[in-house]
XYZ file of N, CA and C in Angstrom:
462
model
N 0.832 -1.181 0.000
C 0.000 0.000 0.000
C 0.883 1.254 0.000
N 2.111 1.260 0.958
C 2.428 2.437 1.111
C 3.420 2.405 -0.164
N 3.865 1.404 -0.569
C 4.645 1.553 -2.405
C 4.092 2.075 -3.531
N 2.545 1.610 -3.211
C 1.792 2.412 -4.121
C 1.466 3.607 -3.970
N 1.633 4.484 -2.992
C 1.395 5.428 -2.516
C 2.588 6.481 -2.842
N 3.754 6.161 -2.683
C 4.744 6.517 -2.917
C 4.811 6.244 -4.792
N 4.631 5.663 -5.663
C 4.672 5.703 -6.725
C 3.846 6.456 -7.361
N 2.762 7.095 -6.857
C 1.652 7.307 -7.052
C 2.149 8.978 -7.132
N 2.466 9.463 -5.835
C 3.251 11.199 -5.564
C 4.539 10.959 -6.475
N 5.420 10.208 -6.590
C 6.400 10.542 -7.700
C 6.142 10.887 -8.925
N 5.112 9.816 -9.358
C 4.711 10.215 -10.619
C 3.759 11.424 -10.949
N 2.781 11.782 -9.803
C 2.333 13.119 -10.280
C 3.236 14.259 -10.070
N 4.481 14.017 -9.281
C 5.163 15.516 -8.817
C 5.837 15.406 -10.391
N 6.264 14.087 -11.321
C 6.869 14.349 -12.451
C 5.939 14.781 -13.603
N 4.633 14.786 -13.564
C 3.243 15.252 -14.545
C 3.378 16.495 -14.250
N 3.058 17.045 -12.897
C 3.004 18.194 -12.904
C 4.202 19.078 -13.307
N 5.564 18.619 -12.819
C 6.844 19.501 -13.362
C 6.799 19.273 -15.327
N 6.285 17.965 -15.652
C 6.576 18.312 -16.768
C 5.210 18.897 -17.596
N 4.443 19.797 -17.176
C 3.501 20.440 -17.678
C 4.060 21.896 -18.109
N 5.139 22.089 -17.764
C 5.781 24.066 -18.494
C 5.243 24.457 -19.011
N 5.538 25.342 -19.413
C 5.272 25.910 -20.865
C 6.630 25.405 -22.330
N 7.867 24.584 -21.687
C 8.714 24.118 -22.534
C 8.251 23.001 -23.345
N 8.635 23.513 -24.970
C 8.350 22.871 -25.716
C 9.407 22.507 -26.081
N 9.655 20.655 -26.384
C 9.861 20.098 -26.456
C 10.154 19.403 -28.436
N 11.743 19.271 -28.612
C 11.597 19.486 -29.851
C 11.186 17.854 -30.211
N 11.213 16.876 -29.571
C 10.630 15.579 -29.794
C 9.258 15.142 -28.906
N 8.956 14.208 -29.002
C 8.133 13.334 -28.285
C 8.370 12.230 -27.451
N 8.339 12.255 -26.063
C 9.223 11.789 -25.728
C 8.866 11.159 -24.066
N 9.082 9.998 -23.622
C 8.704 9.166 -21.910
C 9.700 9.822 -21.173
N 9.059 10.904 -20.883
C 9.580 11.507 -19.424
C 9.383 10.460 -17.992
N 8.400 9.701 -17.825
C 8.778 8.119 -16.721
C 7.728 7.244 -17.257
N 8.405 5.873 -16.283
C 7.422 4.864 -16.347
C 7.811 4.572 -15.161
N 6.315 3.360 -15.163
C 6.912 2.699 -13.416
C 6.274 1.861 -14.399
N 6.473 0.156 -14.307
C 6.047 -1.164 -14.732
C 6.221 -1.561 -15.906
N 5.435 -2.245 -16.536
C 5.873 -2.664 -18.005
C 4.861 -1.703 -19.136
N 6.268 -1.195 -19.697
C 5.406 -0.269 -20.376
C 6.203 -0.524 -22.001
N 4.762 -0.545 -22.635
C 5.627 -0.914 -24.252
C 5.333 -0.086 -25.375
N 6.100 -0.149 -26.374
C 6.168 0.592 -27.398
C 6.211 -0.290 -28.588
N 5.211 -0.271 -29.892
C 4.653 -0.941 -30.776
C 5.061 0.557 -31.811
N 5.751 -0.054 -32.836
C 5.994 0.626 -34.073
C 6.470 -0.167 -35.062
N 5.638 0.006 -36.460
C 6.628 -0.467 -37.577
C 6.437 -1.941 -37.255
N 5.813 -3.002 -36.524
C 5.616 -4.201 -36.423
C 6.809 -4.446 -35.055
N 7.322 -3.416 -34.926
C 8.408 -4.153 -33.455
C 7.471 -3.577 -32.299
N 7.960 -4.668 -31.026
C 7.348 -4.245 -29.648
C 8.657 -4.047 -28.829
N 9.208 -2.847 -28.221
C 9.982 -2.763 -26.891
C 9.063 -2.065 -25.773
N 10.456 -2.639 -24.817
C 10.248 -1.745 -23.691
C 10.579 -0.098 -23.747
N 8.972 0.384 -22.803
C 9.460 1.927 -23.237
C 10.767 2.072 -22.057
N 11.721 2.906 -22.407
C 12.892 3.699 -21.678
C 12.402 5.305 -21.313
N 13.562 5.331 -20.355
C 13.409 7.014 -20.370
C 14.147 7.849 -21.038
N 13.265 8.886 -22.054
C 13.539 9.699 -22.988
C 13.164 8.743 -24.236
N 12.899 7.971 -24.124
C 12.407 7.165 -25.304
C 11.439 7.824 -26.014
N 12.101 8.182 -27.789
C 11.361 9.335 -28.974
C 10.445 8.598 -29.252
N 8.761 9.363 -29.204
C 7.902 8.453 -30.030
C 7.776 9.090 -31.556
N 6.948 8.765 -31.988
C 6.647 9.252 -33.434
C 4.790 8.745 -33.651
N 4.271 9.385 -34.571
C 2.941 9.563 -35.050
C 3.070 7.860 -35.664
N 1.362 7.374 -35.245
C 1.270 6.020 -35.580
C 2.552 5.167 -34.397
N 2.928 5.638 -33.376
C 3.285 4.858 -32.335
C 2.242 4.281 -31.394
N 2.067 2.886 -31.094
C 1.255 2.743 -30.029
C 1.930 2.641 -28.926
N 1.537 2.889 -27.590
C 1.827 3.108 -25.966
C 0.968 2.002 -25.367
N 1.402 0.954 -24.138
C 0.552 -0.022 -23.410
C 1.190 0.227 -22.458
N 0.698 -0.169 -21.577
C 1.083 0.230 -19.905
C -0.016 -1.089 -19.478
N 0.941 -1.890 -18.701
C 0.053 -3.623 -17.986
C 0.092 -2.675 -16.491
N -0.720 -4.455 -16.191
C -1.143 -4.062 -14.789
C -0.181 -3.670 -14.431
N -0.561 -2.019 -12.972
C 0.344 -1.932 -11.819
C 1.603 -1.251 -12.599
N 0.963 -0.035 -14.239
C 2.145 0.420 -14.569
C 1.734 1.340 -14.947
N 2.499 2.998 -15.523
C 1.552 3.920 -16.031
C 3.091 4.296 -16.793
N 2.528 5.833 -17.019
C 3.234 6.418 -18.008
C 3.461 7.890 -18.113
N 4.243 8.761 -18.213
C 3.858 10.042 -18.839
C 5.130 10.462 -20.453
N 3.729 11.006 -20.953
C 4.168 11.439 -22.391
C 4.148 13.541 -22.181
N 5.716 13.389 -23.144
C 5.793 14.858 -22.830
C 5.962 15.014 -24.617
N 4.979 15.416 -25.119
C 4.709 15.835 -26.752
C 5.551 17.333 -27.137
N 5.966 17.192 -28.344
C 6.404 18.338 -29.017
C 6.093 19.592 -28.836
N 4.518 19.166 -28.750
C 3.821 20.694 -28.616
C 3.580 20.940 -27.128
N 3.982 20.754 -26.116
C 3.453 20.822 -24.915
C 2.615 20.031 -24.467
N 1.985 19.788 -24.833
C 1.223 18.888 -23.990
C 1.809 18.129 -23.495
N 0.785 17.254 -22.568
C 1.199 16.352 -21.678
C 0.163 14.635 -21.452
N 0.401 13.648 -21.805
C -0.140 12.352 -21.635
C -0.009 11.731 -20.348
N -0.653 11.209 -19.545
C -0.262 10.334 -18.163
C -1.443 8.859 -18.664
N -0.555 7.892 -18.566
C -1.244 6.349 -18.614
C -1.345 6.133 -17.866
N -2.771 5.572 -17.234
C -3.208 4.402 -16.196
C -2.376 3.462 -16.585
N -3.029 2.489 -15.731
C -2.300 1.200 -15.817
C -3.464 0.204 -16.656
N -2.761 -0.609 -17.538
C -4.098 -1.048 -18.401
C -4.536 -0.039 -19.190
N -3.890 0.385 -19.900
C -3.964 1.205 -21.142
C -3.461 1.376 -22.448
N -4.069 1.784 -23.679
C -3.259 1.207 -25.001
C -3.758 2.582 -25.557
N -2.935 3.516 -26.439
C -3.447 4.587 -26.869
C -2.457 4.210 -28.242
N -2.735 4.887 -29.108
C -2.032 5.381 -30.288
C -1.870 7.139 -30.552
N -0.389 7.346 -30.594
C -0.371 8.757 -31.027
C -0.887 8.269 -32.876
N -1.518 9.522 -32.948
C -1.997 9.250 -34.668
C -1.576 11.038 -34.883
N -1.397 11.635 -34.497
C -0.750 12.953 -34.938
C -0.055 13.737 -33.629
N 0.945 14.527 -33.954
C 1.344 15.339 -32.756
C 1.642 16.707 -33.365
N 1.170 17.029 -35.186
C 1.618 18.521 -35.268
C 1.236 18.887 -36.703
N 0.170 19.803 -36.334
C 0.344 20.922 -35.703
C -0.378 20.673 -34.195
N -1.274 19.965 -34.599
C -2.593 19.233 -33.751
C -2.359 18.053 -32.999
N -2.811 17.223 -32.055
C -2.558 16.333 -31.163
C -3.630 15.466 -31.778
N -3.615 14.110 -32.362
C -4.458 13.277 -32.203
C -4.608 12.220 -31.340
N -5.144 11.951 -30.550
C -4.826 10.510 -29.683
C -6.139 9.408 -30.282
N -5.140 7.776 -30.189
C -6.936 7.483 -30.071
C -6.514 6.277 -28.984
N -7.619 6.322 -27.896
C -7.232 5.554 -26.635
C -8.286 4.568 -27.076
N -7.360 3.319 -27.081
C -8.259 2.293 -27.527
C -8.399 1.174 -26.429
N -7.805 1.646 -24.810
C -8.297 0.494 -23.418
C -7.946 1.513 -22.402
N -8.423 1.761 -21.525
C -7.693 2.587 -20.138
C -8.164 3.726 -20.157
N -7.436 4.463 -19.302
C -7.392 6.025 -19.017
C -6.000 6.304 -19.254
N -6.547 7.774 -19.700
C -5.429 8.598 -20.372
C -5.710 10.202 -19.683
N -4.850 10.776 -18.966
C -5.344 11.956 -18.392
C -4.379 13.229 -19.001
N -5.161 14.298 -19.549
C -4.229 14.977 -20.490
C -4.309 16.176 -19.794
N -3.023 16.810 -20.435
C -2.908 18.415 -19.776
C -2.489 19.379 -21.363
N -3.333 19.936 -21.822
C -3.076 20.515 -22.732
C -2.883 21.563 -22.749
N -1.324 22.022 -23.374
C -0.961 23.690 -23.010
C -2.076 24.125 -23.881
N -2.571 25.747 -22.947
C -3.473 26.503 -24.018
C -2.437 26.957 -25.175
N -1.407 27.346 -24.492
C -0.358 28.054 -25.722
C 0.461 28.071 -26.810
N 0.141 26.654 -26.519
C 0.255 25.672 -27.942
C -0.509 26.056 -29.270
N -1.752 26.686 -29.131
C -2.766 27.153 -29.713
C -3.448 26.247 -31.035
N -2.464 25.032 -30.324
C -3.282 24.025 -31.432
C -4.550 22.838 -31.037
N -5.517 22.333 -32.231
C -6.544 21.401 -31.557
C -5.468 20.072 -30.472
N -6.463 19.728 -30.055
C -6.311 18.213 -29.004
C -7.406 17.431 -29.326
N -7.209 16.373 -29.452
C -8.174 15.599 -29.599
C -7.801 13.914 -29.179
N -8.919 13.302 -28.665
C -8.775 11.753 -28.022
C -10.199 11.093 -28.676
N -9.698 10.302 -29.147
C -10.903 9.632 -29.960
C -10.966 7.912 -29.706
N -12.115 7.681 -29.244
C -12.433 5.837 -28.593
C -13.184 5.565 -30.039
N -13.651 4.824 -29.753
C -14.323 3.938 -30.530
C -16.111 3.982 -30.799
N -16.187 5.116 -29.727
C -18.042 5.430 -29.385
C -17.326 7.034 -29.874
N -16.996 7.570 -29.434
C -16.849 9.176 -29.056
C -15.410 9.765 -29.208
N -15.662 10.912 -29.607
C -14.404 12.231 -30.166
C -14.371 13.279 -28.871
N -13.007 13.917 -28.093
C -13.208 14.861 -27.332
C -12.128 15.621 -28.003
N -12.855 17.138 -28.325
C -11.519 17.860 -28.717
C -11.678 19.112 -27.688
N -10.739 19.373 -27.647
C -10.355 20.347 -26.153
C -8.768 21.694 -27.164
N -9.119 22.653 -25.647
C -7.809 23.820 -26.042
C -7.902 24.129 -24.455
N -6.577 24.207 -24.388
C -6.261 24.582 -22.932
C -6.942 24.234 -21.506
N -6.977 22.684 -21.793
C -7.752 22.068 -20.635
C -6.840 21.063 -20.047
N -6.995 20.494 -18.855
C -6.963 19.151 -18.208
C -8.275 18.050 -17.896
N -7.820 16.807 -18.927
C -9.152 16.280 -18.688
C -8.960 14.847 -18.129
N -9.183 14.072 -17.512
C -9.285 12.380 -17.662
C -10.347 11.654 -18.971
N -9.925 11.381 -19.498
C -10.866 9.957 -20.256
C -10.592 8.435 -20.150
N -11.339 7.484 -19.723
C -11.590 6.249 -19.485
C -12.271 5.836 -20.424
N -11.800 4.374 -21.001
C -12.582 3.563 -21.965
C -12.006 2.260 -21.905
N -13.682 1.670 -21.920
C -12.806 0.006 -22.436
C -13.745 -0.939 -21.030
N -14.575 -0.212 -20.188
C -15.415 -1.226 -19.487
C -15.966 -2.008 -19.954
N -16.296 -2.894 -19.882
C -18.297 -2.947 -21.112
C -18.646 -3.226 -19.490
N -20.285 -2.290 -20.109
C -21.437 -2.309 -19.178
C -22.051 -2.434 -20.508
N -23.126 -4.016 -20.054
C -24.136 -4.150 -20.955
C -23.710 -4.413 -22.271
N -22.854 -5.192 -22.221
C -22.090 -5.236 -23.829
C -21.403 -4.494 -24.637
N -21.875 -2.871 -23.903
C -21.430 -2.164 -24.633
C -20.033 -1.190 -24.036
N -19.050 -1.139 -24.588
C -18.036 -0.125 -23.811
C -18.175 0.898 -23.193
N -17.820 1.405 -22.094
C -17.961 2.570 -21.273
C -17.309 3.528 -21.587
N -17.503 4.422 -21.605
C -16.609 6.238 -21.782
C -16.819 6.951 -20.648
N -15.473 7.414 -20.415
C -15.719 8.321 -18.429
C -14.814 9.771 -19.214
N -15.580 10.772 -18.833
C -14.995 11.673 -19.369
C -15.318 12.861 -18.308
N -13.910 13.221 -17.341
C -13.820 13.971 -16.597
C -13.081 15.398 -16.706
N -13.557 16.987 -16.514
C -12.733 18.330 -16.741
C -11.949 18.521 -15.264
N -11.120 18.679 -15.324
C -10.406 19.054 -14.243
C -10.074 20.933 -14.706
N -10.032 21.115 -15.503
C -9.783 22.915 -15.379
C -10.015 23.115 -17.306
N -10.910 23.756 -17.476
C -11.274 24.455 -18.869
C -12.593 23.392 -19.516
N -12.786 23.531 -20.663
C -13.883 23.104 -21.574
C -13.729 21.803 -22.110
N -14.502 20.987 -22.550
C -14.442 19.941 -23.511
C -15.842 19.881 -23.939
C-alpha cells in the first residue's frame, strides 16, 4: 500500500513539473513505473526514459504500470495502468486514439493548437484544458466512456 502510494506522488510531482510551458523538440517518456511498451513499424519494446515516439506509435502500460508522455507541442499524456493509446498525430494538432484505459491529459493553451482523443463510441476535442478519459469497461455489452474536466472546456 504504502509503495503504491509513494509511486503514485512521484509520478504526479513528475506530470506536474513536466507540464511548463517548454516545448519540447521531440516526443518523448519523461517516466514509467512497470511494463510499459512501445509498438511501431511491427516491433514491440520496452518503453525507456527519454524514449522518442513518433505519429502512428502505439503506448501499453500492464497491470500496476503507467506512463507520462511529454509531446512536441506541450502537452502532456499520463497512462493508467491497463492502457493502449495510439499517437496518430502530434503537429500541428494532437491526435490521440485511446483504444483500453485512461489517459489523463494536460493541454498547453499556448500551444494554440486542436487536441483531440478519440475511442471507438466518441471524439473529445479540447484547447487549454486538463481532462481524464476512461474507456474500455463494457457495461451491458457495450463499452464505457468516463470523461472527466479538471480545469477548462471539452
Amino acid at each position: 500500500m504504502f509503495k503504491s502510494f509513494v509511486r503514485f506522488v512521484i509520478s504526479s510531482l513528475i506530470f506536474l513539473l513536466s507540464t511548463t510551458v517548454f516545448i519540447s523538440a521531440e516526443n518523448i517518456v519523461v517516466y514509467f513505473d512497470g511494463d510499459v511498451y512501445i509498438r511501431n513499424d511491427g516491433e514491440e519494446y520496452y518503453a525507456d526514459f527519454g524514449a522518442v515516439l513518433s505519429p502512428g506509435d502505439i503506448i501499453e502500460t500492464e497491470i500496476d504500470s503507467t506512463a507520462i508522455i511529454k509531446l512536441e507541442n506541450g502537452n502532456t499524456l499520463k497512462l493508467k495502468e491497463n492502457t493502449i493509446i495510439q499517437l496518430d498525430d502530434v503537429s500541428p494538432g494532437t491526435k490521440v486514439s485511446l483504444q483500453r484505459g485512461g489517459l489523463f491529459s494536460k493541454v498547453n493553451r499556448f500551444a494554440g493548437r486542436s487536441f483531440t482523443v478519440r475511442t471507438q463510441s466518441v471524439i473529445a476535442g479540447v484547447r487549454g484544458t486538463e481532462f481524464f478519459m476512461a474507456y474500455g469497461a463494457v457495461v451491458e455489452e457495450d463499452a464505457d466512456v468516463w470523461l472527466c474536466v479538471n480545469e477548462g472546456t471539452v
